[in-house]
JSON list of N, CA, C and O and ligand atoms in Angstrom, two decimals:
[
{"chain": "A", "resi": 61, "resn": "MET", "atom": "N", "xyz": [0.79, -1.20, -0.11]},
{"chain": "A", "resi": 61, "resn": "MET", "atom": "CA", "xyz": [0.04, 0.00, -0.04]},
{"chain": "A", "resi": 61, "resn": "MET", "atom": "C", "xyz": [1.00, 1.34, -0.02]},
{"chain": "A", "resi": 61, "resn": "MET", "atom": "O", "xyz": [1.91, 1.28, 0.70]},
{"chain": "A", "resi": 62, "resn": "ALA", "atom": "N", "xyz": [0.51, 2.13, -0.80]},
{"chain": "A", "resi": 62, "resn": "ALA", "atom": "CA", "xyz": [1.23, 3.58, -0.74]},
{"chain": "A", "resi": 62, "resn": "ALA", "atom": "C", "xyz": [1.14, 4.26, 0.48]},
{"chain": "A", "resi": 62, "resn": "ALA", "atom": "O", "xyz": [0.26, 4.21, 1.31]},
{"chain": "A", "resi": 63, "resn": "LYS", "atom": "N", "xyz": [2.22, 4.97, 0.75]},
{"chain": "A", "resi": 63, "resn": "LYS", "atom": "CA", "xyz": [2.25, 5.81, 1.88]},
{"chain": "A", "resi": 63, "resn": "LYS", "atom": "C", "xyz": [1.36, 6.95, 1.71]},
{"chain": "A", "resi": 63, "resn": "LYS", "atom": "O", "xyz": [1.52, 7.59, 0.77]},
{"chain": "A", "resi": 64, "resn": "THR", "atom": "N", "xyz": [0.50, 7.22, 2.51]},
{"chain": "A", "resi": 64, "resn": "THR", "atom": "CA", "xyz": [-0.65, 8.26, 2.32]},
{"chain": "A", "resi": 64, "resn": "THR", "atom": "C", "xyz": [-0.26, 9.38, 3.37]},
{"chain": "A", "resi": 64, "resn": "THR", "atom": "O", "xyz": [-1.12, 10.54, 3.36]},
{"chain": "A", "resi": 65, "resn": "LYS", "atom": "N", "xyz": [0.58, 9.50, 4.21]},
{"chain": "A", "resi": 65, "resn": "LYS", "atom": "CA", "xyz": [0.78, 10.43, 5.11]},
{"chain": "A", "resi": 65, "resn": "LYS", "atom": "C", "xyz": [2.29, 11.01, 5.04]},
{"chain": "A", "resi": 65, "resn": "LYS", "atom": "O", "xyz": [2.53, 11.80, 5.88]},
{"chain": "A", "resi": 66, "resn": "ARG", "atom": "N", "xyz": [2.82, 10.90, 4.11]},
{"chain": "A", "resi": 66, "resn": "ARG", "atom": "CA", "xyz": [4.07, 11.45, 3.92]},
{"chain": "A", "resi": 66, "resn": "ARG", "atom": "C", "xyz": [4.54, 11.55, 2.44]},
{"chain": "A", "resi": 66, "resn": "ARG", "atom": "O", "xyz": [4.06, 10.73, 1.61]},
{"chain": "A", "resi": 67, "resn": "GLY", "atom": "N", "xyz": [5.22, 12.42, 1.94]},
{"chain": "A", "resi": 67, "resn": "GLY", "atom": "CA", "xyz": [5.79, 12.58, 0.64]},
{"chain": "A", "resi": 67, "resn": "GLY", "atom": "C", "xyz": [4.90, 13.24, -0.28]},
{"chain": "A", "resi": 67, "resn": "GLY", "atom": "O", "xyz": [3.99, 14.04, 0.20]},
{"chain": "A", "resi": 68, "resn": "ARG", "atom": "N", "xyz": [5.10, 12.98, -1.60]},
{"chain": "A", "resi": 68, "resn": "ARG", "atom": "CA", "xyz": [4.33, 13.82, -2.65]},
{"chain": "A", "resi": 68, "resn": "ARG", "atom": "C", "xyz": [2.99, 13.62, -2.63]},
{"chain": "A", "resi": 68, "resn": "ARG", "atom": "O", "xyz": [2.35, 14.48, -3.05]},
{"chain": "A", "resi": 69, "resn": "ILE", "atom": "N", "xyz": [2.32, 12.66, -2.00]},
{"chain": "A", "resi": 69, "resn": "ILE", "atom": "CA", "xyz": [0.88, 12.34, -2.05]},
{"chain": "A", "resi": 69, "resn": "ILE", "atom": "C", "xyz": [0.27, 13.40, -1.32]},
{"chain": "A", "resi": 69, "resn": "ILE", "atom": "O", "xyz": [-0.88, 13.77, -1.67]},
{"chain": "A", "resi": 70, "resn": "LEU", "atom": "N", "xyz": [0.86, 13.96, -0.32]},
{"chain": "A", "resi": 70, "resn": "LEU", "atom": "CA", "xyz": [0.22, 15.12, 0.46]},
{"chain": "A", "resi": 70, "resn": "LEU", "atom": "C", "xyz": [0.08, 16.30, -0.41]},
{"chain": "A", "resi": 70, "resn": "LEU", "atom": "O", "xyz": [-0.98, 17.07, -0.03]},
{"chain": "A", "resi": 71, "resn": "TRP", "atom": "N", "xyz": [0.78, 16.58, -1.45]},
{"chain": "A", "resi": 71, "resn": "TRP", "atom": "CA", "xyz": [0.67, 17.68, -2.29]},
{"chain": "A", "resi": 71, "resn": "TRP", "atom": "C", "xyz": [-0.77, 17.52, -3.25]},
{"chain": "A", "resi": 71, "resn": "TRP", "atom": "O", "xyz": [-1.15, 18.71, -3.59]},
{"chain": "A", "resi": 72, "resn": "SER", "atom": "N", "xyz": [-1.25, 16.48, -3.26]},
{"chain": "A", "resi": 72, "resn": "SER", "atom": "CA", "xyz": [-2.59, 16.26, -3.92]},
{"chain": "A", "resi": 72, "resn": "SER", "atom": "C", "xyz": [-3.72, 16.64, -3.19]},
{"chain": "A", "resi": 72, "resn": "SER", "atom": "O", "xyz": [-4.76, 16.64, -3.63]},
{"chain": "A", "resi": 73, "resn": "LEU", "atom": "N", "xyz": [-3.57, 16.69, -1.74]},
{"chain": "A", "resi": 73, "resn": "LEU", "atom": "CA", "xyz": [-4.54, 16.89, -0.88]},
{"chain": "A", "resi": 73, "resn": "LEU", "atom": "C", "xyz": [-5.04, 18.29, -0.63]},
{"chain": "A", "resi": 73, "resn": "LEU", "atom": "O", "xyz": [-4.32, 19.32, -0.92]},
{"chain": "A", "resi": 74, "resn": "PRO", "atom": "N", "xyz": [-6.35, 18.54, -0.20]},
{"chain": "A", "resi": 74, "resn": "PRO", "atom": "CA", "xyz": [-6.68, 19.83, -0.04]},
{"chain": "A", "resi": 74, "resn": "PRO", "atom": "C", "xyz": [-5.81, 20.55, 0.96]},
{"chain": "A", "resi": 74, "resn": "PRO", "atom": "O", "xyz": [-5.54, 19.90, 1.90]},
{"chain": "A", "resi": 75, "resn": "SER", "atom": "N", "xyz": [-5.37, 21.80, 0.71]},
{"chain": "A", "resi": 75, "resn": "SER", "atom": "CA", "xyz": [-4.38, 22.58, 1.54]},
{"chain": "A", "resi": 75, "resn": "SER", "atom": "C", "xyz": [-3.08, 21.65, 1.95]},
{"chain": "A", "resi": 75, "resn": "SER", "atom": "O", "xyz": [-2.52, 21.80, 2.91]},
{"chain": "A", "resi": 76, "resn": "ARG", "atom": "N", "xyz": [-2.74, 20.61, 0.95]},
{"chain": "A", "resi": 76, "resn": "ARG", "atom": "CA", "xyz": [-1.68, 19.86, 1.07]},
{"chain": "A", "resi": 76, "resn": "ARG", "atom": "C", "xyz": [-1.66, 19.12, 2.38]},
{"chain": "A", "resi": 76, "resn": "ARG", "atom": "O", "xyz": [-0.62, 18.94, 2.95]},
{"chain": "A", "resi": 77, "resn": "GLY", "atom": "N", "xyz": [-3.06, 18.60, 2.76]},
{"chain": "A", "resi": 77, "resn": "GLY", "atom": "CA", "xyz": [-3.02, 17.88, 3.94]},
{"chain": "A", "resi": 77, "resn": "GLY", "atom": "C", "xyz": [-2.84, 18.54, 5.30]},
{"chain": "A", "resi": 77, "resn": "GLY", "atom": "O", "xyz": [-2.92, 17.78, 6.23]},
{"chain": "A", "resi": 78, "resn": "ARG", "atom": "N", "xyz": [-2.77, 19.98, 5.25]},
{"chain": "A", "resi": 78, "resn": "ARG", "atom": "CA", "xyz": [-2.56, 20.72, 6.43]},
{"chain": "A", "resi": 78, "resn": "ARG", "atom": "C", "xyz": [-3.67, 21.54, 6.55]},
{"chain": "A", "resi": 78, "resn": "ARG", "atom": "O", "xyz": [-4.53, 21.84, 5.83]},
{"chain": "A", "resi": 79, "resn": "GLY", "atom": "N", "xyz": [-3.92, 21.80, 7.98]},
{"chain": "A", "resi": 79, "resn": "GLY", "atom": "CA", "xyz": [-4.94, 22.73, 8.37]},
{"chain": "A", "resi": 79, "resn": "GLY", "atom": "C", "xyz": [-4.80, 23.04, 9.95]},
{"chain": "A", "resi": 79, "resn": "GLY", "atom": "O", "xyz": [-3.74, 22.60, 10.61]},
{"chain": "A", "resi": 80, "resn": "THR", "atom": "N", "xyz": [-5.97, 23.45, 10.45]},
{"chain": "A", "resi": 80, "resn": "THR", "atom": "CA", "xyz": [-5.99, 23.68, 11.94]},
{"chain": "A", "resi": 80, "resn": "THR", "atom": "C", "xyz": [-6.80, 22.48, 12.49]},
{"chain": "A", "resi": 80, "resn": "THR", "atom": "O", "xyz": [-7.85, 22.25, 12.18]},
{"chain": "A", "resi": 81, "resn": "CYS", "atom": "N", "xyz": [-6.01, 21.87, 13.67]},
{"chain": "A", "resi": 81, "resn": "CYS", "atom": "CA", "xyz": [-6.61, 20.73, 14.11]},
{"chain": "A", "resi": 81, "resn": "CYS", "atom": "C", "xyz": [-7.75, 21.11, 14.98]},
{"chain": "A", "resi": 81, "resn": "CYS", "atom": "O", "xyz": [-7.73, 22.03, 15.78]},
{"chain": "A", "resi": 82, "resn": "PRO", "atom": "N", "xyz": [-9.06, 20.67, 14.73]},
{"chain": "A", "resi": 82, "resn": "PRO", "atom": "CA", "xyz": [-10.21, 20.99, 15.46]},
{"chain": "A", "resi": 82, "resn": "PRO", "atom": "C", "xyz": [-10.26, 20.61, 17.00]},
{"chain": "A", "resi": 82, "resn": "PRO", "atom": "O", "xyz": [-10.78, 21.30, 17.76]},
{"chain": "A", "resi": 83, "resn": "ILE", "atom": "N", "xyz": [-9.23, 19.93, 17.34]},
{"chain": "A", "resi": 83, "resn": "ILE", "atom": "CA", "xyz": [-9.37, 19.38, 18.58]},
{"chain": "A", "resi": 83, "resn": "ILE", "atom": "C", "xyz": [-8.21, 20.12, 19.49]},
{"chain": "A", "resi": 83, "resn": "ILE", "atom": "O", "xyz": [-8.75, 20.64, 20.79]},
{"chain": "A", "resi": 84, "resn": "CYS", "atom": "N", "xyz": [-7.04, 20.27, 18.91]},
{"chain": "A", "resi": 84, "resn": "CYS", "atom": "CA", "xyz": [-6.06, 21.02, 19.80]},
{"chain": "A", "resi": 84, "resn": "CYS", "atom": "C", "xyz": [-5.53, 22.39, 19.22]},
{"chain": "A", "resi": 84, "resn": "CYS", "atom": "O", "xyz": [-4.89, 23.01, 20.02]},
{"chain": "A", "resi": 85, "resn": "SER", "atom": "N", "xyz": [-6.32, 22.73, 18.30]},
{"chain": "A", "resi": 85, "resn": "SER", "atom": "CA", "xyz": [-6.11, 24.07, 17.48]},
{"chain": "A", "resi": 85, "resn": "SER", "atom": "C", "xyz": [-4.66, 24.48, 17.17]},
{"chain": "A", "resi": 85, "resn": "SER", "atom": "O", "xyz": [-4.31, 25.55, 17.07]},
{"chain": "A", "resi": 86, "resn": "ARG", "atom": "N", "xyz": [-4.10, 23.44, 17.05]},
{"chain": "A", "resi": 86, "resn": "ARG", "atom": "CA", "xyz": [-2.61, 23.48, 16.61]},
{"chain": "A", "resi": 86, "resn": "ARG", "atom": "C", "xyz": [-2.80, 23.93, 15.06]},
{"chain": "A", "resi": 86, "resn": "ARG", "atom": "O", "xyz": [-3.50, 23.37, 14.39]},
{"chain": "A", "resi": 87, "resn": "THR", "atom": "N", "xyz": [-1.98, 25.04, 14.41]},
{"chain": "A", "resi": 87, "resn": "THR", "atom": "CA", "xyz": [-2.32, 25.53, 13.26]},
{"chain": "A", "resi": 87, "resn": "THR", "atom": "C", "xyz": [-1.19, 24.92, 12.12]},
{"chain": "A", "resi": 87, "resn": "THR", "atom": "O", "xyz": [-0.07, 24.54, 12.67]},
{"chain": "A", "resi": 88, "resn": "ARG", "atom": "N", "xyz": [-1.59, 24.85, 10.85]},
{"chain": "A", "resi": 88, "resn": "ARG", "atom": "CA", "xyz": [-0.65, 24.09, 9.98]},
{"chain": "A", "resi": 88, "resn": "ARG", "atom": "C", "xyz": [-0.02, 22.91, 10.11]},
{"chain": "A", "resi": 88, "resn": "ARG", "atom": "O", "xyz": [1.01, 22.58, 9.77]},
{"chain": "A", "resi": 89, "resn": "ILE", "atom": "N", "xyz": [-0.82, 22.18, 10.93]},
{"chain": "A", "resi": 89, "resn": "ILE", "atom": "CA", "xyz": [-0.42, 20.71, 11.23]},
{"chain": "A", "resi": 89, "resn": "ILE", "atom": "C", "xyz": [-1.15, 19.79, 10.30]},
{"chain": "A", "resi": 89, "resn": "ILE", "atom": "O", "xyz": [-2.24, 20.12, 9.72]},
{"chain": "A", "resi": 90, "resn": "LYS", "atom": "N", "xyz": [-0.43, 18.60, 10.05]},
{"chain": "A", "resi": 90, "resn": "LYS", "atom": "CA", "xyz": [-0.96, 17.66, 9.07]},
{"chain": "A", "resi": 90, "resn": "LYS", "atom": "C", "xyz": [-2.30, 17.10, 9.80]},
{"chain": "A", "resi": 90, "resn": "LYS", "atom": "O", "xyz": [-2.26, 16.47, 10.84]},
{"chain": "A", "resi": 91, "resn": "LEU", "atom": "N", "xyz": [-3.40, 17.11, 9.13]},
{"chain": "A", "resi": 91, "resn": "LEU", "atom": "CA", "xyz": [-4.70, 16.59, 9.47]},
{"chain": "A", "resi": 91, "resn": "LEU", "atom": "C", "xyz": [-5.04, 15.33, 8.70]},
{"chain": "A", "resi": 91, "resn": "LEU", "atom": "O", "xyz": [-5.68, 15.45, 7.61]},
{"chain": "A", "resi": 92, "resn": "LEU", "atom": "N", "xyz": [-4.39, 14.30, 9.14]},
{"chain": "A", "resi": 92, "resn": "LEU", "atom": "CA", "xyz": [-4.52, 12.97, 8.18]},
{"chain": "A", "resi": 92, "resn": "LEU", "atom": "C", "xyz": [-5.19, 11.95, 8.85]},
{"chain": "A", "resi": 92, "resn": "LEU", "atom": "O", "xyz": [-5.22, 10.84, 8.39]},
{"chain": "A", "resi": 93, "resn": "TYR", "atom": "N", "xyz": [-5.58, 12.14, 9.98]},
{"chain": "A", "resi": 93, "resn": "TYR", "atom": "CA", "xyz": [-6.29, 11.11, 10.72]},
{"chain": "A", "resi": 93, "resn": "TYR", "atom": "C", "xyz": [-7.67, 11.39, 11.22]},
{"chain": "A", "resi": 93, "resn": "TYR", "atom": "O", "xyz": [-8.12, 12.10, 11.71]},
{"chain": "A", "resi": 94, "resn": "PRO", "atom": "N", "xyz": [-8.52, 10.38, 10.49]},
{"chain": "A", "resi": 94, "resn": "PRO", "atom": "CA", "xyz": [-9.99, 10.42, 10.62]},
{"chain": "A", "resi": 94, "resn": "PRO", "atom": "C", "xyz": [-10.59, 9.88, 11.82]},
{"chain": "A", "resi": 94, "resn": "PRO", "atom": "O", "xyz": [-10.10, 8.76, 12.45]},
{"chain": "A", "resi": 95, "resn": "ARG", "atom": "N", "xyz": [-11.38, 10.79, 12.40]},
{"chain": "A", "resi": 95, "resn": "ARG", "atom": "CA", "xyz": [-12.01, 10.50, 13.56]},
{"chain": "A", "resi": 95, "resn": "ARG", "atom": "C", "xyz": [-13.63, 10.68, 13.49]},
{"chain": "A", "resi": 95, "resn": "ARG", "atom": "O", "xyz": [-13.94, 11.43, 12.54]},
{"chain": "A", "resi": 96, "resn": "ALA", "atom": "N", "xyz": [-14.39, 9.92, 14.13]},
{"chain": "A", "resi": 96, "resn": "ALA", "atom": "CA", "xyz": [-15.78, 10.20, 13.93]},
{"chain": "A", "resi": 96, "resn": "ALA", "atom": "C", "xyz": [-16.30, 10.81, 15.30]},
{"chain": "A", "resi": 96, "resn": "ALA", "atom": "O", "xyz": [-16.02, 10.25, 16.41]},
{"chain": "A", "resi": 97, "resn": "LYS", "atom": "N", "xyz": [-17.20, 11.61, 15.25]},
{"chain": "A", "resi": 97, "resn": "LYS", "atom": "CA", "xyz": [-17.93, 12.03, 16.45]},
{"chain": "A", "resi": 97, "resn": "LYS", "atom": "C", "xyz": [-19.02, 11.09, 16.65]},
{"chain": "A", "resi": 97, "resn": "LYS", "atom": "O", "xyz": [-19.46, 10.19, 15.94]},
{"chain": "A", "resi": 98, "resn": "SER", "atom": "N", "xyz": [-19.62, 11.27, 17.88]},
{"chain": "A", "resi": 98, "resn": "SER", "atom": "CA", "xyz": [-20.69, 10.28, 18.24]},
{"chain": "A", "resi": 98, "resn": "SER", "atom": "C", "xyz": [-21.87, 10.27, 17.34]},
{"chain": "A", "resi": 98, "resn": "SER", "atom": "O", "xyz": [-22.59, 9.16, 17.14]},
{"chain": "A", "resi": 99, "resn": "ASP", "atom": "N", "xyz": [-22.06, 11.32, 16.83]},
{"chain": "A", "resi": 99, "resn": "ASP", "atom": "CA", "xyz": [-23.25, 11.46, 15.89]},
{"chain": "A", "resi": 99, "resn": "ASP", "atom": "C", "xyz": [-22.68, 11.05, 14.54]},
{"chain": "A", "resi": 99, "resn": "ASP", "atom": "O", "xyz": [-23.59, 11.04, 13.54]},
{"chain": "A", "resi": 100, "resn": "GLY", "atom": "N", "xyz": [-21.73, 10.56, 14.30]},
{"chain": "A", "resi": 100, "resn": "GLY", "atom": "CA", "xyz": [-21.31, 9.99, 12.88]},
{"chain": "A", "resi": 100, "resn": "GLY", "atom": "C", "xyz": [-20.50, 10.92, 12.13]},
{"chain": "A", "resi": 100, "resn": "GLY", "atom": "O", "xyz": [-20.16, 10.56, 11.15]},
{"chain": "A", "resi": 101, "resn": "THR", "atom": "N", "xyz": [-20.45, 12.09, 12.43]},
{"chain": "A", "resi": 101, "resn": "THR", "atom": "CA", "xyz": [-19.75, 13.12, 11.63]},
{"chain": "A", "resi": 101, "resn": "THR", "atom": "C", "xyz": [-18.30, 12.94, 11.55]},
{"chain": "A", "resi": 101, "resn": "THR", "atom": "O", "xyz": [-17.65, 12.69, 12.68]},
{"chain": "A", "resi": 102, "resn": "ALA", "atom": "N", "xyz": [-17.70, 12.82, 10.22]},
{"chain": "A", "resi": 102, "resn": "ALA", "atom": "CA", "xyz": [-16.39, 12.68, 10.31]},
{"chain": "A", "resi": 102, "resn": "ALA", "atom": "C", "xyz": [-15.49, 13.69, 10.26]},
{"chain": "A", "resi": 102, "resn": "ALA", "atom": "O", "xyz": [-15.91, 14.73, 9.58]},
{"chain": "A", "resi": 103, "resn": "ILE", "atom": "N", "xyz": [-14.50, 13.75, 11.07]},
{"chain": "A", "resi": 103, "resn": "ILE", "atom": "CA", "xyz": [-13.58, 14.95, 11.21]},
{"chain": "A", "resi": 103, "resn": "ILE", "atom": "C", "xyz": [-12.07, 14.28, 10.93]},
{"chain": "A", "resi": 103, "resn": "ILE", "atom": "O", "xyz": [-11.84, 13.21, 11.17]},
{"chain": "A", "resi": 104, "resn": "LYS", "atom": "N", "xyz": [-11.18, 15.32, 10.58]},
{"chain": "A", "resi": 104, "resn": "LYS", "atom": "CA", "xyz": [-9.99, 14.80, 10.67]},
{"chain": "A", "resi": 104, "resn": "LYS", "atom": "C", "xyz": [-9.04, 15.59, 11.68]},
{"chain": "A", "resi": 104, "resn": "LYS", "atom": "O", "xyz": [-9.28, 16.78, 11.84]},
{"chain": "A", "resi": 105, "resn": "VAL", "atom": "N", "xyz": [-8.19, 14.84, 12.29]},
{"chain": "A", "resi": 105, "resn": "VAL", "atom": "CA", "xyz": [-7.48, 15.22, 13.44]},
{"chain": "A", "resi": 105, "resn": "VAL", "atom": "C", "xyz": [-6.01, 15.09, 13.25]},
{"chain": "A", "resi": 105, "resn": "VAL", "atom": "O", "xyz": [-5.67, 14.36, 12.25]},
{"chain": "A", "resi": 106, "resn": "CYS", "atom": "N", "xyz": [-5.17, 15.80, 13.98]},
{"chain": "A", "resi": 106, "resn": "CYS", "atom": "CA", "xyz": [-3.73, 15.63, 13.89]},
{"chain": "A", "resi": 106, "resn": "CYS", "atom": "C", "xyz": [-3.22, 14.49, 14.48]},
{"chain": "A", "resi": 106, "resn": "CYS", "atom": "O", "xyz": [-3.98, 13.69, 15.22]},
{"chain": "A", "resi": 107, "resn": "LYS", "atom": "N", "xyz": [-1.87, 14.20, 14.38]},
{"chain": "A", "resi": 107, "resn": "LYS", "atom": "CA", "xyz": [-1.44, 13.03, 14.93]},
{"chain": "A", "resi": 107, "resn": "LYS", "atom": "C", "xyz": [-1.47, 13.01, 16.56]},
{"chain": "A", "resi": 107, "resn": "LYS", "atom": "O", "xyz": [-1.53, 11.82, 17.20]},
{"chain": "A", "resi": 108, "resn": "ARG", "atom": "N", "xyz": [-1.55, 14.16, 17.22]},
{"chain": "A", "resi": 108, "resn": "ARG", "atom": "CA", "xyz": [-1.60, 14.18, 18.61]},
{"chain": "A", "resi": 108, "resn": "ARG", "atom": "C", "xyz": [-2.93, 13.74, 19.03]},
{"chain": "A", "resi": 108, "resn": "ARG", "atom": "O", "xyz": [-3.11, 13.41, 20.19]},
{"chain": "A", "resi": 109, "resn": "CYS", "atom": "N", "xyz": [-3.86, 13.85, 18.14]},
{"chain": "A", "resi": 109, "resn": "CYS", "atom": "CA", "xyz": [-5.36, 13.72, 18.63]},
{"chain": "A", "resi": 109, "resn": "CYS", "atom": "C", "xyz": [-5.99, 12.35, 18.22]},
{"chain": "A", "resi": 109, "resn": "CYS", "atom": "O", "xyz": [-6.96, 12.19, 18.34]},
{"chain": "A", "resi": 110, "resn": "ILE", "atom": "N", "xyz": [-4.97, 11.60, 17.53]},
{"chain": "A", "resi": 110, "resn": "ILE", "atom": "CA", "xyz": [-5.65, 10.28, 17.00]},
{"chain": "A", "resi": 110, "resn": "ILE", "atom": "C", "xyz": [-6.26, 9.53, 18.17]},
{"chain": "A", "resi": 110, "resn": "ILE", "atom": "O", "xyz": [-7.36, 8.95, 17.99]},
{"chain": "A", "resi": 111, "resn": "HIS", "atom": "N", "xyz": [-5.54, 9.55, 19.35]},
{"chain": "A", "resi": 111, "resn": "HIS", "atom": "CA", "xyz": [-5.97, 8.79, 20.48]},
{"chain": "A", "resi": 111, "resn": "HIS", "atom": "C", "xyz": [-6.69, 9.53, 21.50]},
{"chain": "A", "resi": 111, "resn": "HIS", "atom": "O", "xyz": [-6.96, 9.13, 22.76]},
{"chain": "A", "resi": 112, "resn": "ALA", "atom": "N", "xyz": [-7.17, 10.74, 21.11]},
{"chain": "A", "resi": 112, "resn": "ALA", "atom": "CA", "xyz": [-8.02, 11.78, 22.04]},
{"chain": "A", "resi": 112, "resn": "ALA", "atom": "C", "xyz": [-9.27, 10.82, 22.36]},
{"chain": "A", "resi": 112, "resn": "ALA", "atom": "O", "xyz": [-9.90, 10.15, 21.64]},
{"chain": "A", "resi": 113, "resn": "PRO", "atom": "N", "xyz": [-9.64, 11.03, 23.73]},
{"chain": "A", "resi": 113, "resn": "PRO", "atom": "CA", "xyz": [-10.97, 10.45, 24.11]},
{"chain": "A", "resi": 113, "resn": "PRO", "atom": "C", "xyz": [-12.06, 10.80, 23.30]},
{"chain": "A", "resi": 113, "resn": "PRO", "atom": "O", "xyz": [-12.24, 12.08, 22.94]},
{"chain": "A", "resi": 114, "resn": "GLN", "atom": "N", "xyz": [-13.08, 10.03, 23.07]},
{"chain": "A", "resi": 114, "resn": "GLN", "atom": "CA", "xyz": [-14.33, 10.39, 22.36]},
{"chain": "A", "resi": 114, "resn": "GLN", "atom": "C", "xyz": [-14.97, 11.76, 22.85]},
{"chain": "A", "resi": 114, "resn": "GLN", "atom": "O", "xyz": [-15.34, 12.42, 21.97]},
{"chain": "A", "resi": 115, "resn": "ASP", "atom": "N", "xyz": [-14.99, 11.89, 24.05]},
{"chain": "A", "resi": 115, "resn": "ASP", "atom": "CA", "xyz": [-15.61, 13.11, 24.64]},
{"chain": "A", "resi": 115, "resn": "ASP", "atom": "C", "xyz": [-14.88, 14.30, 24.34]},
{"chain": "A", "resi": 115, "resn": "ASP", "atom": "O", "xyz": [-15.61, 15.47, 23.91]},
{"chain": "A", "resi": 116, "resn": "LYS", "atom": "N", "xyz": [-13.64, 14.17, 24.17]},
{"chain": "A", "resi": 116, "resn": "LYS", "atom": "CA", "xyz": [-12.86, 15.33, 23.52]},
{"chain": "A", "resi": 116, "resn": "LYS", "atom": "C", "xyz": [-13.15, 15.79, 22.20]},
{"chain": "A", "resi": 116, "resn": "LYS", "atom": "O", "xyz": [-13.35, 16.94, 21.63]},
{"chain": "A", "resi": 117, "resn": "ILE", "atom": "N", "xyz": [-13.41, 14.69, 21.43]},
{"chain": "A", "resi": 117, "resn": "ILE", "atom": "CA", "xyz": [-13.79, 14.81, 19.89]},
{"chain": "A", "resi": 117, "resn": "ILE", "atom": "C", "xyz": [-15.07, 15.53, 19.87]},
{"chain": "A", "resi": 117, "resn": "ILE", "atom": "O", "xyz": [-15.17, 16.60, 18.95]},
{"chain": "A", "resi": 118, "resn": "ASP", "atom": "N", "xyz": [-15.97, 15.17, 20.68]},
{"chain": "A", "resi": 118, "resn": "ASP", "atom": "CA", "xyz": [-17.52, 15.62, 20.63]},
{"chain": "A", "resi": 118, "resn": "ASP", "atom": "C", "xyz": [-17.49, 17.11, 21.03]},
{"chain": "A", "resi": 118, "resn": "ASP", "atom": "O", "xyz": [-18.10, 17.86, 20.37]},
{"chain": "A", "resi": 119, "resn": "VAL", "atom": "N", "xyz": [-16.74, 17.38, 22.06]},
{"chain": "A", "resi": 119, "resn": "VAL", "atom": "CA", "xyz": [-16.74, 18.75, 22.53]},
{"chain": "A", "resi": 119, "resn": "VAL", "atom": "C", "xyz": [-16.14, 19.88, 21.57]},
{"chain": "A", "resi": 119, "resn": "VAL", "atom": "O", "xyz": [-16.81, 20.74, 21.55]},
{"chain": "A", "resi": 120, "resn": "HIS", "atom": "N", "xyz": [-14.98, 19.34, 20.90]},
{"chain": "A", "resi": 120, "resn": "HIS", "atom": "CA", "xyz": [-14.24, 20.52, 20.33]},
{"chain": "A", "resi": 120, "resn": "HIS", "atom": "C", "xyz": [-14.46, 20.44, 18.74]},
{"chain": "A", "resi": 120, "resn": "HIS", "atom": "O", "xyz": [-14.34, 21.42, 18.01]},
{"chain": "A", "resi": 121, "resn": "ALA", "atom": "N", "xyz": [-14.99, 19.30, 18.17]},
{"chain": "A", "resi": 121, "resn": "ALA", "atom": "CA", "xyz": [-15.31, 19.25, 16.74]},
{"chain": "A", "resi": 121, "resn": "ALA", "atom": "C", "xyz": [-16.37, 20.06, 16.46]},
{"chain": "A", "resi": 121, "resn": "ALA", "atom": "O", "xyz": [-17.59, 20.01, 16.91]},
{"chain": "A", "resi": 122, "resn": "GLY", "atom": "N", "xyz": [-16.25, 20.84, 15.32]},
{"chain": "A", "resi": 122, "resn": "GLY", "atom": "CA", "xyz": [-17.33, 21.64, 14.58]},
{"chain": "A", "resi": 122, "resn": "GLY", "atom": "C", "xyz": [-18.51, 21.62, 15.14]},
{"chain": "A", "resi": 122, "resn": "GLY", "atom": "O", "xyz": [-19.49, 21.95, 14.61]},
{"chain": "B", "resi": 267, "resn": "ZN", "atom": "ZN1", "xyz": [-4.98, 17.76, 17.27]}
]
């Protein structure tokens, strides 16, 4: 499987895979990790928030 979190593939993503993490508010960080809120809404978080508890996802996400 191709690497999807590093290298040239990032440049084909919207904003080149970067943005502001909705959970920790870090800016220009890579948002490559999908999480889902309890209501099923999919959001992307940074590597620091992959393992964030579900309640944190629900509180901070959009
Ligand atoms: Zn984060």
